[in-house]
Amino acid sequence: MKISPFDLPGLILIEPRRFGDDRGFFAETWSRRVLAAGGIDLDFVQDNHSLSRQPGTVRGLHFQTPPHAQAKLVRCGQGVLFDVAVDLRRGSPTYGRWAGVELSAENGLQLFIPAGFAHGFVTRAPDTEIVYKCSDYYAPECDGAILWNDPAIGIDWGIETAAVLSDKDAKAPLLAAFDSPFAFDGVPA
């Protein structure tokens, strides 16, 4: 696996090796030993899988607050999506900044998003599936969101038509209204 950090401390792009032939491919998408050597030493406790039927579907920007904050390891199982993470850690030199990467079934890339980041994505193809590991269980009392198109964050989603949104995502608050419980401790991940 190739492990590459982003400019946002803690955010990491992972490129698993693929072994292919005329039948398809094989890839090791998770190895505790390999990723721990690359700085990702977590116990993932839950896997999530969602399907978005229409291109232009936006899900996010979601997070869980302490004591159930979640790190995520995200990949695309089918289709194409643009995956985004926003730094919500008070005191971080990159607070409120975002980074994004195209994840697809074809490229096999994965994004590691540490706790303290909001996560979201937009689909670029019909019937796009996202699959991700979480470092803590879903806790509805800790569930939160920031408005996906907050102008203060300025994410370029690359959407050419109206976004397909849930009511929750359409009504999420702006970053300026969010009192972040996350703190940057100077440690990347």
mmCIF file of C-alpha atoms in Angstrom:
data_model
loop_
_atom_site.group_PDB
_atom_site.id
_atom_site.type_symbol
_atom_site.label_atom_id
_atom_site.label_comp_id
_atom_site.label_asym_id
_atom_site.label_seq_id
_atom_site.Cartn_x
_atom_site.Cartn_y
_atom_site.Cartn_z
ATOM 1 C CA MET A 1 0.000 0.000 0.000
ATOM 2 C CA LYS A 2 1.158 3.482 -0.805
ATOM 3 C CA ILE A 3 0.382 5.991 1.979
ATOM 4 C CA SER A 4 0.446 9.732 1.183
ATOM 5 C CA PRO A 5 -0.445 12.566 3.591
ATOM 6 C CA PHE A 6 -2.473 15.606 2.540
ATOM 7 C CA ASP A 7 -1.729 19.213 3.538
ATOM 8 C CA LEU A 8 -4.371 18.866 6.262
ATOM 9 C CA PRO A 9 -2.602 17.150 9.206
ATOM 10 C CA GLY A 10 -3.910 13.631 9.746
ATOM 11 C CA LEU A 11 -5.719 13.255 6.418
ATOM 12 C CA ILE A 12 -4.134 10.417 4.429
ATOM 13 C CA LEU A 13 -4.601 9.007 0.921
ATOM 14 C CA ILE A 14 -4.084 5.241 0.638
ATOM 15 C CA GLU A 15 -3.458 3.405 -2.609
ATOM 16 C CA PRO A 16 -3.770 -0.364 -2.159
ATOM 17 C CA ARG A 17 -1.816 -2.523 -4.591
ATOM 18 C CA ARG A 18 -3.995 -4.284 -7.126
ATOM 19 C CA PHE A 19 -3.157 -7.574 -8.750
ATOM 20 C CA GLY A 20 -5.151 -8.049 -11.922
ATOM 21 C CA ASP A 21 -5.629 -10.326 -14.853
ATOM 22 C CA ASP A 22 -8.384 -11.027 -17.385
ATOM 23 C CA ARG A 23 -10.709 -12.161 -14.547
ATOM 24 C CA GLY A 24 -10.500 -8.842 -12.674
ATOM 25 C CA PHE A 25 -8.339 -7.887 -9.700
ATOM 26 C CA PHE A 26 -7.462 -8.626 -6.082
ATOM 27 C CA ALA A 27 -6.570 -5.908 -3.555
ATOM 28 C CA GLU A 28 -5.887 -5.932 0.175
ATOM 29 C CA THR A 29 -7.960 -2.958 1.366
ATOM 30 C CA TRP A 30 -7.215 -3.183 5.082
ATOM 31 C CA SER A 31 -4.150 -4.446 6.917
ATOM 32 C CA ARG A 32 -3.737 -3.409 10.551
ATOM 33 C CA ARG A 33 0.011 -4.087 10.367
ATOM 34 C CA VAL A 34 0.663 -2.104 7.160
ATOM 35 C CA LEU A 35 -1.486 0.878 8.133
ATOM 36 C CA ALA A 36 -0.127 0.970 11.705
ATOM 37 C CA ALA A 37 3.358 1.243 10.207
ATOM 38 C CA GLY A 38 1.991 4.206 8.210
ATOM 39 C CA GLY A 39 0.615 5.941 11.308
ATOM 40 C CA ILE A 40 -2.966 4.654 11.280
ATOM 41 C CA ASP A 41 -3.182 2.507 14.401
ATOM 42 C CA LEU A 42 -6.889 2.241 15.206
ATOM 43 C CA ASP A 43 -9.423 -0.415 15.987
ATOM 44 C CA PHE A 44 -12.229 -0.065 13.485
ATOM 45 C CA VAL A 45 -15.467 -1.320 15.060
ATOM 46 C CA GLN A 46 -18.116 -0.742 12.403
ATOM 47 C CA ASP A 47 -18.361 -0.932 8.608
ATOM 48 C CA ASN A 48 -20.914 1.165 6.717
ATOM 49 C CA HIS A 49 -22.101 0.823 3.124
ATOM 50 C CA SER A 50 -24.425 3.175 1.270
ATOM 51 C CA LEU A 51 -25.806 3.370 -2.247
ATOM 52 C CA SER A 52 -26.704 6.627 -3.992
ATOM 53 C CA ARG A 53 -28.775 6.072 -7.118
ATOM 54 C CA GLN A 54 -28.421 9.486 -8.783
ATOM 55 C CA PRO A 55 -25.287 11.381 -9.814
ATOM 56 C CA GLY A 56 -25.095 14.669 -7.911
ATOM 57 C CA THR A 57 -26.205 13.116 -4.628
ATOM 58 C CA VAL A 58 -24.463 14.883 -1.735
ATOM 59 C CA ARG A 59 -24.162 13.238 1.666
ATOM 60 C CA GLY A 60 -22.517 15.334 4.350
ATOM 61 C CA LEU A 61 -20.802 17.111 5.867
ATOM 62 C CA HIS A 62 -21.165 14.684 8.794
ATOM 63 C CA PHE A 63 -19.233 13.957 11.985
ATOM 64 C CA GLN A 64 -19.653 12.524 15.478
ATOM 65 C CA THR A 65 -18.585 14.510 18.513
ATOM 66 C CA PRO A 66 -16.741 13.151 21.557
ATOM 67 C CA PRO A 67 -17.037 10.862 23.399
ATOM 68 C CA HIS A 68 -17.962 8.943 20.229
ATOM 69 C CA ALA A 69 -15.909 10.802 17.614
ATOM 70 C CA GLN A 70 -15.143 8.662 14.591
ATOM 71 C CA ALA A 71 -12.159 8.255 12.323
ATOM 72 C CA LYS A 72 -13.107 6.758 8.952
ATOM 73 C CA LEU A 73 -11.401 4.779 6.223
ATOM 74 C CA VAL A 74 -13.415 5.444 3.061
ATOM 75 C CA ARG A 75 -13.457 3.779 -0.353
ATOM 76 C CA CYS A 76 -15.780 3.506 -3.346
ATOM 77 C CA GLY A 77 -17.215 0.038 -4.016
ATOM 78 C CA GLN A 78 -18.990 0.912 -7.260
ATOM 79 C CA GLY A 79 -19.181 4.013 -9.418
ATOM 80 C CA VAL A 80 -17.387 7.306 -8.775
ATOM 81 C CA LEU A 81 -17.548 9.859 -5.975
ATOM 82 C CA PHE A 82 -15.727 13.003 -4.895
ATOM 83 C CA ASP A 83 -14.889 12.579 -1.207
ATOM 84 C CA VAL A 84 -14.303 15.587 1.057
ATOM 85 C CA ALA A 85 -12.984 16.171 4.581
ATOM 86 C CA VAL A 86 -13.125 19.466 6.514
ATOM 87 C CA ASP A 87 -10.876 20.147 9.521
ATOM 88 C CA LEU A 88 -13.022 20.985 12.595
ATOM 89 C CA ARG A 89 -10.241 20.858 15.219
ATOM 90 C CA ARG A 90 -9.933 24.075 17.257
ATOM 91 C CA GLY A 91 -6.351 25.338 17.197
ATOM 92 C CA SER A 92 -5.496 23.487 14.002
ATOM 93 C CA PRO A 93 -3.518 25.520 11.471
ATOM 94 C CA THR A 94 -5.969 24.194 8.862
ATOM 95 C CA TYR A 95 -9.253 24.732 10.787
ATOM 96 C CA GLY A 96 -12.153 25.153 8.344
ATOM 97 C CA ARG A 97 -10.089 24.069 5.334
ATOM 98 C CA TRP A 98 -11.099 21.171 3.141
ATOM 99 C CA ALA A 99 -9.449 18.593 0.926
ATOM 100 C CA GLY A 100 -11.040 16.256 -1.557
ATOM 101 C CA VAL A 101 -10.181 13.354 -3.806
ATOM 102 C CA GLU A 102 -11.984 11.320 -6.435
ATOM 103 C CA LEU A 103 -12.574 7.767 -5.265
ATOM 104 C CA SER A 104 -13.820 5.178 -7.728
ATOM 105 C CA ALA A 105 -14.227 1.457 -8.074
ATOM 106 C CA GLU A 106 -11.683 1.714 -10.874
ATOM 107 C CA ASN A 107 -8.911 3.663 -9.081
ATOM 108 C CA GLY A 108 -9.297 1.805 -5.749
ATOM 109 C CA LEU A 109 -8.066 4.788 -3.718
ATOM 110 C CA GLN A 110 -9.032 5.173 -0.058
ATOM 111 C CA LEU A 111 -9.160 8.208 2.214
ATOM 112 C CA PHE A 112 -8.359 8.065 5.919
ATOM 113 C CA ILE A 113 -10.232 10.791 7.785
ATOM 114 C CA PRO A 114 -9.247 11.246 11.447
ATOM 115 C CA ALA A 115 -11.700 12.151 14.206
ATOM 116 C CA GLY A 116 -12.211 15.896 14.284
ATOM 117 C CA PHE A 117 -13.038 16.191 10.591
ATOM 118 C CA ALA A 118 -16.422 16.517 8.883
ATOM 119 C CA HIS A 119 -16.902 14.087 6.004
ATOM 120 C CA GLY A 120 -19.022 14.293 2.883
ATOM 121 C CA PHE A 121 -19.165 13.223 -0.738
ATOM 122 C CA VAL A 122 -20.932 13.795 -4.024
ATOM 123 C CA THR A 123 -21.631 11.008 -6.488
ATOM 124 C CA ARG A 124 -20.425 11.322 -10.070
ATOM 125 C CA ALA A 125 -22.054 8.169 -11.500
ATOM 126 C CA PRO A 126 -25.371 6.334 -11.115
ATOM 127 C CA ASP A 127 -25.623 3.659 -8.427
ATOM 128 C CA THR A 128 -22.452 4.730 -6.612
ATOM 129 C CA GLU A 129 -21.573 2.815 -3.467
ATOM 130 C CA ILE A 130 -19.385 4.052 -0.630
ATOM 131 C CA VAL A 131 -17.935 1.641 1.909
ATOM 132 C CA TYR A 132 -16.166 2.816 5.049
ATOM 133 C CA LYS A 133 -14.792 1.668 8.368
ATOM 134 C CA CYS A 134 -15.450 3.653 11.563
ATOM 135 C CA SER A 135 -13.390 3.773 14.757
ATOM 136 C CA ASP A 136 -16.472 4.130 16.994
ATOM 137 C CA TYR A 137 -20.071 2.968 16.851
ATOM 138 C CA TYR A 138 -22.853 5.188 15.567
ATOM 139 C CA ALA A 139 -24.146 7.332 18.444
ATOM 140 C CA PRO A 140 -27.167 9.451 17.440
ATOM 141 C CA GLU A 141 -26.713 11.768 20.434
ATOM 142 C CA CYS A 142 -23.266 12.718 19.044
ATOM 143 C CA ASP A 143 -24.320 13.012 15.408
ATOM 144 C CA GLY A 144 -23.621 16.374 13.774
ATOM 145 C CA ALA A 145 -23.411 18.139 10.434
ATOM 146 C CA ILE A 146 -22.162 21.315 8.786
ATOM 147 C CA LEU A 147 -23.871 22.775 5.712
ATOM 148 C CA TRP A 148 -22.415 21.095 2.615
ATOM 149 C CA ASN A 149 -22.170 24.342 0.608
ATOM 150 C CA ASP A 150 -21.119 26.737 3.394
ATOM 151 C CA PRO A 151 -19.478 29.648 1.521
ATOM 152 C CA ALA A 152 -16.972 30.125 4.360
ATOM 153 C CA ILE A 153 -15.577 26.648 3.593
ATOM 154 C CA GLY A 154 -15.904 27.014 -0.175
ATOM 155 C CA ILE A 155 -15.870 23.391 -1.315
ATOM 156 C CA ASP A 156 -15.820 23.004 -5.099
ATOM 157 C CA TRP A 157 -18.143 20.021 -5.443
ATOM 158 C CA GLY A 158 -18.132 20.172 -9.247
ATOM 159 C CA ILE A 159 -21.930 19.892 -9.371
ATOM 160 C CA GLU A 160 -23.515 21.098 -12.613
ATOM 161 C CA THR A 161 -27.175 20.549 -11.631
ATOM 162 C CA ALA A 162 -29.112 20.839 -8.376
ATOM 163 C CA ALA A 163 -27.675 18.632 -5.635
ATOM 164 C CA VAL A 164 -29.767 15.691 -4.408
ATOM 165 C CA LEU A 165 -29.918 16.195 -0.615
ATOM 166 C CA SER A 166 -31.572 14.836 2.503
ATOM 167 C CA ASP A 167 -33.564 17.285 4.658
ATOM 168 C CA LYS A 168 -30.902 16.936 7.356
ATOM 169 C CA ASP A 169 -28.104 17.965 4.991
ATOM 170 C CA ALA A 170 -30.094 20.813 3.409
ATOM 171 C CA LYS A 171 -30.784 22.329 6.871
ATOM 172 C CA ALA A 172 -27.374 21.768 8.518
ATOM 173 C CA PRO A 173 -25.841 24.820 10.256
ATOM 174 C CA LEU A 174 -22.954 26.907 8.983
ATOM 175 C CA LEU A 175 -19.438 26.380 10.333
ATOM 176 C CA ALA A 176 -19.592 29.814 12.009
ATOM 177 C CA ALA A 177 -22.470 28.566 14.210
ATOM 178 C CA PHE A 178 -20.557 25.438 15.256
ATOM 179 C CA ASP A 179 -18.792 25.416 18.654
ATOM 180 C CA SER A 180 -16.253 22.712 17.960
ATOM 181 C CA PRO A 181 -15.599 20.162 20.717
ATOM 182 C CA PHE A 182 -12.579 18.891 18.741
ATOM 183 C CA ALA A 183 -9.098 20.171 19.638
ATOM 184 C CA PHE A 184 -5.915 19.964 17.630
ATOM 185 C CA ASP A 185 -3.156 18.437 19.740
ATOM 186 C CA GLY A 186 -0.377 18.896 17.216
ATOM 187 C CA VAL A 187 -0.270 15.187 16.432
ATOM 188 C CA PRO A 188 -1.120 14.481 12.756
ATOM 189 C CA ALA A 189 -3.484 11.532 13.220
#
